[in-house]
PDB file of C-alpha atoms and ligand atoms in Angstrom:
ATOM      1  CA  MET G   1     137.573-125.423  66.691  1.00 97.00           C
ATOM      2  CA  GLU G   2     139.131-122.161  67.735  1.00 98.00           C
ATOM      3  CA  ALA G   3     138.788-119.674  64.864  1.00 98.00           C
ATOM      4  CA  ILE G   4     141.704-117.234  64.811  1.00 99.00           C
ATOM      5  CA  GLY G   5     140.805-114.201  62.666  1.00 98.00           C
ATOM      6  CA  GLU G   6     143.545-113.504  60.092  1.00 98.00           C
ATOM      7  CA  ARG G   7     142.469-110.095  58.822  1.00 98.00           C
ATOM      8  CA  ILE G   8     144.544-107.749  60.994  1.00 98.00           C
ATOM      9  CA  ASN G   9     147.668-108.315  58.940  1.00 98.00           C
ATOM     10  CA  GLY G  10     149.773-105.628  57.246  1.00 97.00           C
ATOM     11  CA  MET G  11     149.843-107.775  54.102  1.00 96.00           C
ATOM     12  CA  PHE G  12     146.299-106.546  53.443  1.00 97.00           C
ATOM     13  CA  LYS G  13     146.545-103.158  51.746  1.00 96.00           C
ATOM     14  CA  ALA G  14     144.026-101.274  53.889  1.00 97.00           C
ATOM     15  CA  ILE G  15     145.527-102.641  57.118  1.00 97.00           C
ATOM     16  CA  GLY G  16     149.101-101.878  56.012  1.00 97.00           C
ATOM     17  CA  LYS G  17     148.043 -98.304  55.250  1.00 96.00           C
ATOM     18  CA  ALA G  18     146.263 -97.940  58.605  1.00 97.00           C
ATOM     19  CA  ILE G  19     149.367 -99.159  60.449  1.00 97.00           C
ATOM     20  CA  LYS G  20     151.542 -96.680  58.552  1.00 96.00           C
ATOM     21  CA  GLU G  21     149.167 -93.772  59.213  1.00 96.00           C
ATOM     22  CA  GLN G  22     148.311 -94.923  62.772  1.00 96.00           C
ATOM     23  CA  ASP G  23     144.612 -94.884  61.921  1.00 98.00           C
ATOM     24  CA  ALA G  24     143.262 -96.960  64.836  1.00 98.00           C
ATOM     25  CA  SER G  25     139.626 -96.824  63.671  1.00 98.00           C
ATOM     26  CA  VAL G  26     140.350 -99.075  60.649  1.00 98.00           C
ATOM     27  CA  ILE G  27     142.028-101.664  62.885  1.00 98.00           C
ATOM     28  CA  GLN G  28     139.334-101.456  65.574  1.00 98.00           C
ATOM     29  CA  ASP G  29     136.587-101.802  62.986  1.00 98.00           C
ATOM     30  CA  MET G  30     138.234-104.976  61.635  1.00 98.00           C
ATOM     31  CA  ALA G  31     138.608-106.326  65.186  1.00 98.00           C
ATOM     32  CA  LYS G  32     134.903-105.826  65.891  1.00 98.00           C
ATOM     33  CA  ARG G  33     133.795-107.253  62.530  1.00 98.00           C
ATOM     34  CA  GLN G  34     135.836-110.407  63.125  1.00 98.00           C
ATOM     35  CA  GLU G  35     134.555-110.792  66.675  1.00 98.00           C
ATOM     36  CA  GLU G  36     130.953-110.483  65.440  1.00 98.00           C
ATOM     37  CA  ALA G  37     131.666-113.042  62.685  1.00 97.00           C
ATOM     38  CA  GLY G  38     132.706-115.624  65.295  1.00 97.00           C
ATOM     39  CA  ALA G  39     136.436-115.164  65.865  1.00 98.00           C
ATOM     40  CA  ASP G  40     137.637-116.739  69.122  1.00 98.00           C
ATOM     41  CA  VAL G  41     141.097-115.155  68.841  1.00 98.00           C
ATOM     42  CA  LEU G  42     142.446-112.244  66.772  1.00 99.00           C
ATOM     43  CA  ASP G  43     145.770-112.640  64.947  1.00 99.00           C
ATOM     44  CA  LEU G  44     147.881-109.465  64.826  1.00 98.00           C
ATOM     45  CA  ASN G  45     150.653-109.205  62.218  1.00 98.00           C
ATOM     46  CA  VAL G  46     152.289-105.877  61.311  1.00 98.00           C
ATOM     47  CA  GLY G  47     153.228-107.166  57.860  1.00 94.00           C
ATOM     48  CA  PRO G  48     156.393-106.828  55.840  1.00 85.00           C
ATOM     49  CA  ALA G  49     156.237-103.070  55.225  1.00 79.00           C
ATOM     50  CA  ALA G  50     156.169-101.615  58.758  1.00 84.00           C
ATOM     51  CA  GLU G  51     159.236 -99.487  59.508  1.00 90.00           C
ATOM     52  CA  ASP G  52     159.564 -99.991  63.268  1.00 96.00           C
ATOM     53  CA  ARG G  53     157.934-103.387  63.721  1.00 97.00           C
ATOM     54  CA  GLU G  54     158.169-103.381  67.522  1.00 97.00           C
ATOM     55  CA  ALA G  55     156.411-100.011  67.779  1.00 97.00           C
ATOM     56  CA  ALA G  56     153.845-101.108  65.194  1.00 98.00           C
ATOM     57  CA  MET G  57     153.063-104.296  67.144  1.00 98.00           C
ATOM     58  CA  ARG G  58     152.696-102.367  70.412  1.00 98.00           C
ATOM     59  CA  TRP G  59     150.314 -99.963  68.678  1.00 98.00           C
ATOM     60  CA  LEU G  60     148.275-102.828  67.127  1.00 98.00           C
ATOM     61  CA  VAL G  61     147.860-104.582  70.493  1.00 98.00           C
ATOM     62  CA  GLU G  62     146.882-101.357  72.270  1.00 98.00           C
ATOM     63  CA  SER G  63     144.406-100.370  69.537  1.00 98.00           C
ATOM     64  CA  VAL G  64     142.689-103.759  69.428  1.00 98.00           C
ATOM     65  CA  GLN G  65     142.335-104.293  73.181  1.00 98.00           C
ATOM     66  CA  GLU G  66     140.520-100.960  73.450  1.00 98.00           C
ATOM     67  CA  VAL G  67     137.601-102.563  71.594  1.00 98.00           C
ATOM     68  CA  SER G  68     137.915-106.321  72.172  1.00 98.00           C
ATOM     69  CA  ASP G  69     138.603-108.672  75.085  1.00 98.00           C
ATOM     70  CA  LEU G  70     139.434-111.612  72.798  1.00 98.00           C
ATOM     71  CA  PRO G  71     142.784-113.377  73.165  1.00 98.00           C
ATOM     72  CA  LEU G  72     145.394-111.940  70.780  1.00 99.00           C
ATOM     73  CA  ALA G  73     147.814-114.012  68.681  1.00 99.00           C
ATOM     74  CA  ILE G  74     151.019-111.972  68.458  1.00 98.00           C
ATOM     75  CA  ASP G  75     152.116-112.948  64.946  1.00 98.00           C
ATOM     76  CA  SER G  76     155.804-112.408  64.182  1.00 98.00           C
ATOM     77  CA  THR G  77     158.831-114.607  63.624  1.00 96.00           C
ATOM     78  CA  ASN G  78     160.967-111.994  65.421  1.00 97.00           C
ATOM     79  CA  VAL G  79     161.539-112.411  69.170  1.00 98.00           C
ATOM     80  CA  ASP G  80     161.805-108.656  69.833  1.00 98.00           C
ATOM     81  CA  VAL G  81     158.537-107.920  68.012  1.00 98.00           C
ATOM     82  CA  VAL G  82     156.728-110.657  69.975  1.00 98.00           C
ATOM     83  CA  ARG G  83     158.206-109.377  73.260  1.00 98.00           C
ATOM     84  CA  ALA G  84     157.078-105.827  72.449  1.00 98.00           C
ATOM     85  CA  GLY G  85     153.521-107.056  71.809  1.00 98.00           C
ATOM     86  CA  LEU G  86     153.418-109.152  74.983  1.00 98.00           C
ATOM     87  CA  GLU G  87     154.673-106.274  77.128  1.00 98.00           C
ATOM     88  CA  VAL G  88     151.574-104.187  76.406  1.00 98.00           C
ATOM     89  CA  CYS G  89     149.070-107.054  76.034  1.00 98.00           C
ATOM     90  CA  GLU G  90     146.463-107.170  78.798  1.00 98.00           C
ATOM     91  CA  ASN G  91     144.162-109.611  76.988  1.00 98.00           C
ATOM     92  CA  GLU G  92     145.110-113.275  76.992  1.00 98.00           C
ATOM     93  CA  ALA G  93     147.987-113.785  74.531  1.00 98.00           C
ATOM     94  CA  ILE G  94     149.234-116.509  72.194  1.00 98.00           C
ATOM     95  CA  ILE G  95     152.752-116.336  70.762  1.00 99.00           C
ATOM     96  CA  ASN G  96     152.565-116.904  66.993  1.00 98.00           C
ATOM     97  CA  SER G  97     155.123-118.357  66.527  1.00 98.00           C
ATOM     98  CA  THR G  98     158.394-120.110  67.202  1.00 98.00           C
ATOM     99  CA  THR G  99     160.133-122.651  64.996  1.00 98.00           C
ATOM    100  CA  GLY G 100     162.221-125.607  66.114  1.00 98.00           C
ATOM    101  CA  GLU G 101     165.439-123.643  65.477  1.00 98.00           C
ATOM    102  CA  ALA G 102     167.403-123.925  68.748  1.00 98.00           C
ATOM    103  CA  GLU G 103     168.070-120.257  69.501  1.00 98.00           C
ATOM    104  CA  LYS G 104     164.605-118.970  68.581  1.00 98.00           C
ATOM    105  CA  LEU G 105     162.893-121.923  70.273  1.00 98.00           C
ATOM    106  CA  ASN G 106     164.629-121.166  73.565  1.00 98.00           C
ATOM    107  CA  ALA G 107     163.961-117.410  73.413  1.00 98.00           C
ATOM    108  CA  MET G 108     160.268-117.810  72.506  1.00 98.00           C
ATOM    109  CA  MET G 109     159.668-120.537  75.118  1.00 98.00           C
ATOM    110  CA  LEU G 110     161.248-118.276  77.758  1.00 98.00           C
ATOM    111  CA  LEU G 111     158.763-115.555  76.761  1.00 98.00           C
ATOM    112  CA  ALA G 112     155.825-117.990  76.891  1.00 98.00           C
ATOM    113  CA  ALA G 113     156.873-119.201  80.351  1.00 98.00           C
ATOM    114  CA  GLU G 114     157.399-115.649  81.621  1.00 98.00           C
ATOM    115  CA  HIS G 115     153.968-114.483  80.398  1.00 98.00           C
ATOM    116  CA  GLY G 116     152.158-117.749  81.122  1.00 98.00           C
ATOM    117  CA  CYS G 117     150.776-117.765  77.591  1.00 98.00           C
ATOM    118  CA  SER G 118     150.175-120.360  74.883  1.00 98.00           C
ATOM    119  CA  ILE G 119     152.589-120.676  71.992  1.00 99.00           C
ATOM    120  CA  ILE G 120     152.346-121.853  68.384  1.00 99.00           C
ATOM    121  CA  GLY G 121     155.320-123.855  67.132  1.00 98.00           C
ATOM    122  CA  LEU G 122     155.938-124.307  63.410  1.00 98.00           C
ATOM    123  CA  THR G 123     157.413-127.620  62.260  1.00 98.00           C
ATOM    124  CA  ILE G 124     160.434-125.861  60.790  1.00 98.00           C
ATOM    125  CA  ASP G 125     164.035-126.397  61.893  1.00 97.00           C
ATOM    126  CA  GLU G 126     167.520-125.295  60.779  1.00 97.00           C
ATOM    127  CA  GLU G 127     167.006-127.202  57.506  1.00 97.00           C
ATOM    128  CA  GLY G 128     163.621-125.631  56.716  1.00 97.00           C
ATOM    129  CA  VAL G 129     160.257-127.413  56.445  1.00 97.00           C
ATOM    130  CA  PRO G 130     160.707-131.214  56.430  1.00 97.00           C
ATOM    131  CA  GLY G 131     159.276-132.729  53.250  1.00 95.00           C
ATOM    132  CA  THR G 132     157.563-135.639  54.998  1.00 96.00           C
ATOM    133  CA  ALA G 133     155.001-136.126  57.781  1.00 97.00           C
ATOM    134  CA  GLU G 134     157.629-138.087  59.773  1.00 98.00           C
ATOM    135  CA  GLY G 135     160.085-135.193  59.501  1.00 98.00           C
ATOM    136  CA  ARG G 136     157.444-132.724  60.681  1.00 98.00           C
ATOM    137  CA  MET G 137     156.599-135.018  63.620  1.00 98.00           C
ATOM    138  CA  GLU G 138     160.269-135.060  64.666  1.00 98.00           C
ATOM    139  CA  VAL G 139     160.207-131.262  64.882  1.00 98.00           C
ATOM    140  CA  ALA G 140     156.853-131.416  66.701  1.00 98.00           C
ATOM    141  CA  LEU G 141     158.492-133.621  69.332  1.00 98.00           C
ATOM    142  CA  LYS G 142     161.334-131.119  69.659  1.00 98.00           C
ATOM    143  CA  LEU G 143     158.791-128.314  70.193  1.00 98.00           C
ATOM    144  CA  LEU G 144     156.989-130.376  72.823  1.00 98.00           C
ATOM    145  CA  THR G 145     160.215-131.244  74.658  1.00 98.00           C
ATOM    146  CA  ALA G 146     161.196-127.574  74.765  1.00 98.00           C
ATOM    147  CA  ALA G 147     157.779-126.596  76.148  1.00 98.00           C
ATOM    148  CA  MET G 148     158.059-129.225  78.902  1.00 98.00           C
ATOM    149  CA  GLU G 149     161.603-128.134  79.772  1.00 98.00           C
ATOM    150  CA  HIS G 150     160.286-124.599  80.255  1.00 98.00           C
ATOM    151  CA  GLY G 151     157.419-125.774  82.458  1.00 98.00           C
ATOM    152  CA  ILE G 152     154.775-124.904  79.878  1.00 98.00           C
ATOM    153  CA  PRO G 153     151.711-127.208  80.089  1.00 98.00           C
ATOM    154  CA  THR G 154     151.578-129.484  77.028  1.00 98.00           C
ATOM    155  CA  ASP G 155     148.120-128.229  76.065  1.00 98.00           C
ATOM    156  CA  LYS G 156     149.469-124.677  75.785  1.00 98.00           C
ATOM    157  CA  LEU G 157     151.510-125.756  72.751  1.00 98.00           C
ATOM    158  CA  TYR G 158     149.880-125.508  69.329  1.00 98.00           C
ATOM    159  CA  VAL G 159     151.755-127.502  66.676  1.00 98.00           C
ATOM    160  CA  ASP G 160     151.524-125.892  63.214  1.00 98.00           C
ATOM    161  CA  ALA G 161     152.381-128.414  60.481  1.00 97.00           C
ATOM    162  CA  VAL G 162     152.936-125.584  57.938  1.00 97.00           C
ATOM    163  CA  ILE G 163     150.462-125.781  55.079  1.00 98.00           C
ATOM    164  CA  LEU G 164     151.812-124.420  51.771  1.00 97.00           C
ATOM    165  CA  PRO G 165     150.059-123.387  48.538  1.00 97.00           C
ATOM    166  CA  VAL G 166     148.517-126.383  46.759  1.00 97.00           C
ATOM    167  CA  ASN G 167     149.288-124.867  43.348  1.00 97.00           C
ATOM    168  CA  ALA G 168     153.029-125.072  44.079  1.00 96.00           C
ATOM    169  CA  LEU G 169     153.322-128.111  46.367  1.00 95.00           C
ATOM    170  CA  GLN G 170     150.434-130.464  45.814  1.00 96.00           C
ATOM    171  CA  ASP G 171     151.772-133.219  48.087  1.00 96.00           C
ATOM    172  CA  THR G 172     151.690-130.967  51.159  1.00 97.00           C
ATOM    173  CA  PRO G 173     147.964-130.978  52.098  1.00 98.00           C
ATOM    174  CA  PRO G 174     147.759-134.792  52.638  1.00 98.00           C
ATOM    175  CA  ARG G 175     151.025-134.742  54.626  1.00 98.00           C
ATOM    176  CA  VAL G 176     149.736-131.999  56.888  1.00 98.00           C
ATOM    177  CA  LEU G 177     146.574-134.091  57.489  1.00 98.00           C
ATOM    178  CA  GLU G 178     148.765-136.944  58.743  1.00 98.00           C
ATOM    179  CA  VAL G 179     150.566-134.627  61.148  1.00 98.00           C
ATOM    180  CA  ILE G 180     147.261-133.254  62.475  1.00 98.00           C
ATOM    181  CA  SER G 181     146.073-136.814  63.296  1.00 98.00           C
ATOM    182  CA  GLN G 182     149.301-137.599  65.132  1.00 98.00           C
ATOM    183  CA  VAL G 183     149.864-134.425  67.167  1.00 98.00           C
ATOM    184  CA  SER G 184     147.207-135.210  69.781  1.00 96.00           C
ATOM    185  CA  MET G 185     148.927-138.517  70.587  1.00 97.00           C
ATOM    186  CA  LEU G 186     152.234-136.897  71.575  1.00 97.00           C
ATOM    187  CA  ALA G 187     151.381-136.125  75.209  1.00 97.00           C
ATOM    188  CA  ASP G 188     148.671-135.983  77.854  1.00 96.00           C
ATOM    189  CA  PRO G 189     147.060-133.471  78.039  1.00 97.00           C
ATOM    190  CA  PRO G 190     147.415-133.410  74.240  1.00 98.00           C
ATOM    191  CA  PRO G 191     149.114-130.531  72.428  1.00 98.00           C
ATOM    192  CA  LYS G 192     146.790-128.647  70.074  1.00 98.00           C
ATOM    193  CA  SER G 193     147.060-128.485  66.305  1.00 98.00           C
ATOM    194  CA  VAL G 194     146.714-125.332  64.186  1.00 98.00           C
ATOM    195  CA  ILE G 195     147.187-124.256  60.560  1.00 98.00           C
ATOM    196  CA  GLY G 196     147.212-120.968  58.647  1.00 98.00           C
ATOM    197  CA  LEU G 197     144.410-122.161  56.366  1.00 98.00           C
ATOM    198  CA  SER G 198     144.511-119.452  53.667  1.00 98.00           C
ATOM    199  CA  ASN G 199     148.108-120.373  52.781  1.00 98.00           C
ATOM    200  CA  VAL G 200     146.708-123.475  51.028  1.00 98.00           C
ATOM    201  CA  SER G 201     145.012-121.421  48.312  1.00 98.00           C
ATOM    202  CA  GLN G 202     147.464-118.546  47.832  1.00 97.00           C
ATOM    203  CA  GLY G 203     147.833-117.812  44.133  1.00 97.00           C
ATOM    204  CA  ALA G 204     145.117-120.320  43.209  1.00 98.00           C
ATOM    205  CA  GLN G 205     141.633-119.930  41.736  1.00 98.00           C
ATOM    206  CA  PHE G 206     138.497-120.841  43.731  1.00 98.00           C
ATOM    207  CA  ARG G 207     140.240-119.855  46.951  1.00 98.00           C
ATOM    208  CA  SER G 208     137.186-119.949  49.169  1.00 98.00           C
ATOM    209  CA  LEU G 209     136.231-123.430  47.875  1.00 98.00           C
ATOM    210  CA  LEU G 210     139.746-124.768  48.471  1.00 98.00           C
ATOM    211  CA  ASN G 211     139.861-123.199  51.934  1.00 98.00           C
ATOM    212  CA  ARG G 212     136.567-124.585  53.184  1.00 98.00           C
ATOM    213  CA  THR G 213     137.088-128.027  51.674  1.00 98.00           C
ATOM    214  CA  TYR G 214     140.515-128.342  53.265  1.00 98.00           C
ATOM    215  CA  LEU G 215     139.250-127.009  56.591  1.00 98.00           C
ATOM    216  CA  VAL G 216     136.606-129.746  56.719  1.00 98.00           C
ATOM    217  CA  MET G 217     139.246-132.388  55.906  1.00 98.00           C
ATOM    218  CA  CYS G 218     141.434-131.052  58.728  1.00 98.00           C
ATOM    219  CA  LEU G 219     138.525-130.996  61.168  1.00 98.00           C
ATOM    220  CA  ALA G 220     137.866-134.662  60.381  1.00 98.00           C
ATOM    221  CA  ARG G 221     141.441-135.317  61.580  1.00 98.00           C
ATOM    222  CA  GLY G 222     140.844-133.424  64.816  1.00 98.00           C
ATOM    223  CA  LEU G 223     142.298-129.977  64.077  1.00 98.00           C
ATOM    224  CA  SER G 224     142.069-127.797  67.227  1.00 98.00           C
ATOM    225  CA  ALA G 225     142.460-124.302  65.773  1.00 98.00           C
ATOM    226  CA  ALA G 226     142.952-122.449  62.497  1.00 98.00           C
ATOM    227  CA  ILE G 227     143.943-118.975  61.387  1.00 99.00           C
ATOM    228  CA  VAL G 228     141.145-118.223  58.951  1.00 98.00           C
ATOM    229  CA  ASP G 229     139.162-115.529  57.184  1.00 98.00           C
ATOM    230  CA  VAL G 230     136.246-115.475  59.628  1.00 98.00           C
ATOM    231  CA  LEU G 231     134.478-112.975  57.332  1.00 98.00           C
ATOM    232  CA  ASP G 232     134.064-115.789  54.757  1.00 98.00           C
ATOM    233  CA  GLU G 233     130.556-116.891  55.703  1.00 98.00           C
ATOM    234  CA  GLU G 234     130.565-120.115  53.672  1.00 98.00           C
ATOM    235  CA  LEU G 235     133.830-121.095  55.358  1.00 98.00           C
ATOM    236  CA  MET G 236     132.357-120.534  58.805  1.00 98.00           C
ATOM    237  CA  ASP G 237     129.191-122.472  57.860  1.00 98.00           C
ATOM    238  CA  ALA G 238     131.326-125.411  56.696  1.00 98.00           C
ATOM    239  CA  MET G 239     133.305-125.267  59.947  1.00 98.00           C
ATOM    240  CA  ILE G 240     130.110-125.361  62.015  1.00 98.00           C
ATOM    241  CA  ALA G 241     128.643-128.240  59.984  1.00 97.00           C
ATOM    242  CA  ALA G 242     131.894-130.216  60.404  1.00 98.00           C
ATOM    243  CA  GLU G 243     131.911-129.573  64.154  1.00 97.00           C
ATOM    244  CA  VAL G 244     128.378-130.969  64.370  1.00 97.00           C
ATOM    245  CA  LEU G 245     129.270-133.983  62.215  1.00 97.00           C
ATOM    246  CA  MET G 246     132.339-134.664  64.396  1.00 97.00           C
ATOM    247  CA  ASN G 247     130.063-134.573  67.458  1.00 96.00           C
ATOM    248  CA  ARG G 248     132.050-131.610  68.786  1.00 95.00           C
ATOM    249  CA  ALA G 249     128.998-129.313  68.696  1.00 94.00           C
ATOM    250  CA  VAL G 250     125.485-130.260  69.745  1.00 93.00           C
ATOM    251  CA  TYR G 251     123.063-130.979  66.885  1.00 94.00           C
ATOM    252  CA  ALA G 252     120.046-128.708  66.530  1.00 93.00           C
ATOM    253  CA  ASP G 253     117.750-128.404  63.497  1.00 93.00           C
ATOM    254  CA  ASP G 254     118.953-124.863  62.959  1.00 95.00           C
ATOM    255  CA  PHE G 255     122.549-125.704  63.925  1.00 93.00           C
ATOM    256  CA  LEU G 256     124.078-122.682  62.181  1.00 95.00           C
ATOM    257  CA  LYS G 257     122.035-120.281  64.258  1.00 94.00           C
ATOM    258  CA  ALA G 258     122.454-122.336  67.419  1.00 92.00           C
ATOM    259  CA  TYR G 259     126.234-122.405  67.076  1.00 92.00           C
ATOM    260  CA  ARG G 260     126.453-118.688  66.308  1.00 90.00           C
ATOM    261  CA  LYS G 261     124.648-117.948  69.570  1.00 85.00           C
TER     262      LYS G 261
HETATM  263  N1  LIG M 301     150.841-120.288  60.476  1.00 72.82           N
HETATM  264  C1  LIG M 301     150.877-119.449  61.535  1.00 72.82           C
HETATM  265  N2  LIG M 301     150.662-118.121  61.411  1.00 72.82           N
HETATM  266  C2  LIG M 301     150.451-117.588  60.183  1.00 72.82           C
HETATM  267  C3  LIG M 301     150.401-118.423  59.057  1.00 72.82           C
HETATM  268  C4  LIG M 301     150.618-119.819  59.225  1.00 72.82           C
HETATM  269  N3  LIG M 301     150.240-116.257  60.053  1.00 72.82           N
HETATM  270  C5  LIG M 301     150.169-115.638  58.754  1.00 72.82           C
HETATM  271  C6  LIG M 301     149.512-116.583  57.760  1.00 72.82           C
HETATM  272  N4  LIG M 301     150.113-117.878  57.815  1.00 72.82           N
HETATM  273  C7  LIG M 301     148.029-116.697  58.056  1.00 72.82           C
HETATM  274  N5  LIG M 301     147.352-115.481  57.667  1.00 72.82           N
HETATM  275  C8  LIG M 301     147.073-115.197  56.344  1.00 72.82           C
HETATM  276  C9  LIG M 301     146.540-113.961  56.051  1.00 72.82           C
HETATM  277  C10 LIG M 301     146.240-113.643  54.740  1.00 72.82           C
HETATM  278  C11 LIG M 301     146.453-114.565  53.733  1.00 72.82           C
HETATM  279  C12 LIG M 301     146.973-115.800  54.026  1.00 72.82           C
HETATM  280  C13 LIG M 301     147.280-116.130  55.342  1.00 72.82           C
HETATM  281  C14 LIG M 301     146.163-114.217  52.326  1.00 72.82           C
HETATM  282  N6  LIG M 301     146.291-112.947  51.948  1.00 72.82           N
HETATM  283  C15 LIG M 301     146.046-112.488  50.621  1.00 72.82           C
HETATM  284  C16 LIG M 301     147.025-113.119  49.632  1.00 72.82           C
HETATM  285  O1  LIG M 301     148.201-113.310  49.990  1.00 72.82           O
HETATM  286  O2  LIG M 301     146.619-113.395  48.508  1.00 72.82           O
HETATM  287  C17 LIG M 301     146.206-110.996  50.583  1.00 72.82           C
HETATM  288  C18 LIG M 301     145.228-110.410  49.632  1.00 72.82           C
HETATM  289  C19 LIG M 301     145.219-108.912  49.708  1.00 72.82           C
HETATM  290  O3  LIG M 301     146.295-108.315  49.591  1.00 72.82           O
HETATM  291  O4  LIG M 301     144.146-108.351  49.867  1.00 72.82           O
HETATM  292  O5  LIG M 301     145.845-115.068  51.547  1.00 72.82           O
HETATM  293  O6  LIG M 301     150.600-120.627  58.280  1.00 72.82           O
HETATM  294  N7  LIG M 301     151.089-119.974  62.739  1.00 72.82           N
END
């Protein structure tokens, strides 16, 4: 599984402050810590508070690529903010994200095609998040069709089935599992699946337990990638154990150490 580090996000107090004060060392430190903890990709989100979000995204991308060569997930729902990030991004990039809403879908797919990058598509359309797995799959198909129309290889699309907090919407986690199992059957080469794992436990107790339990359930359904707190060591251990048990990582007696190498 590709682990996308979630911690460079303006919703975290210290990161929001660093963005505001243009203190690159805080951001760069978090980039390095996540890379050392096993991140395969770093998610960059300027958060809700940034004044000029395009400038903030440019600054985040430039700061992070000074210290890391990892692919960067440019996390914004706004086309102009994503474009600003892509313009200065020299590392590999992933657009995070488009929805299935016609205008945004077209604009984001154009950007992905122009930059030759991967793109995450949320199963959200003009009516919001469909309440059923079938409804989410319909949007997934729309995302896939748009990618193909723009000449984007099908395996450069990540379908995000939109996991929501279990304390508010308890029927969502099993529905998202169904979508994860079905996404890989949509095309050949198969589209990838991704979730923003920590959403599942927002506002709940025992967050880390909920996160790692749900991650293992998703991995059993073939999840390709997840935006996660890579600094949560028990979460990463559970991910590694599940990868071994799914025969996606080679077994060794000390499999935690072997995988981390
Ligand atoms: N899908 C995609 N991208 C996403 C999400 C998704 N990007 C953003 C988000 N969801 C994934 N990232 C986070 C980052 C942090 C938290 C949840 C998801 C989080 N933050 C603490 C909270 O809200 O309680 C903040 C605590 C603090 O302030 O210190 O849980 O679903 N494609």
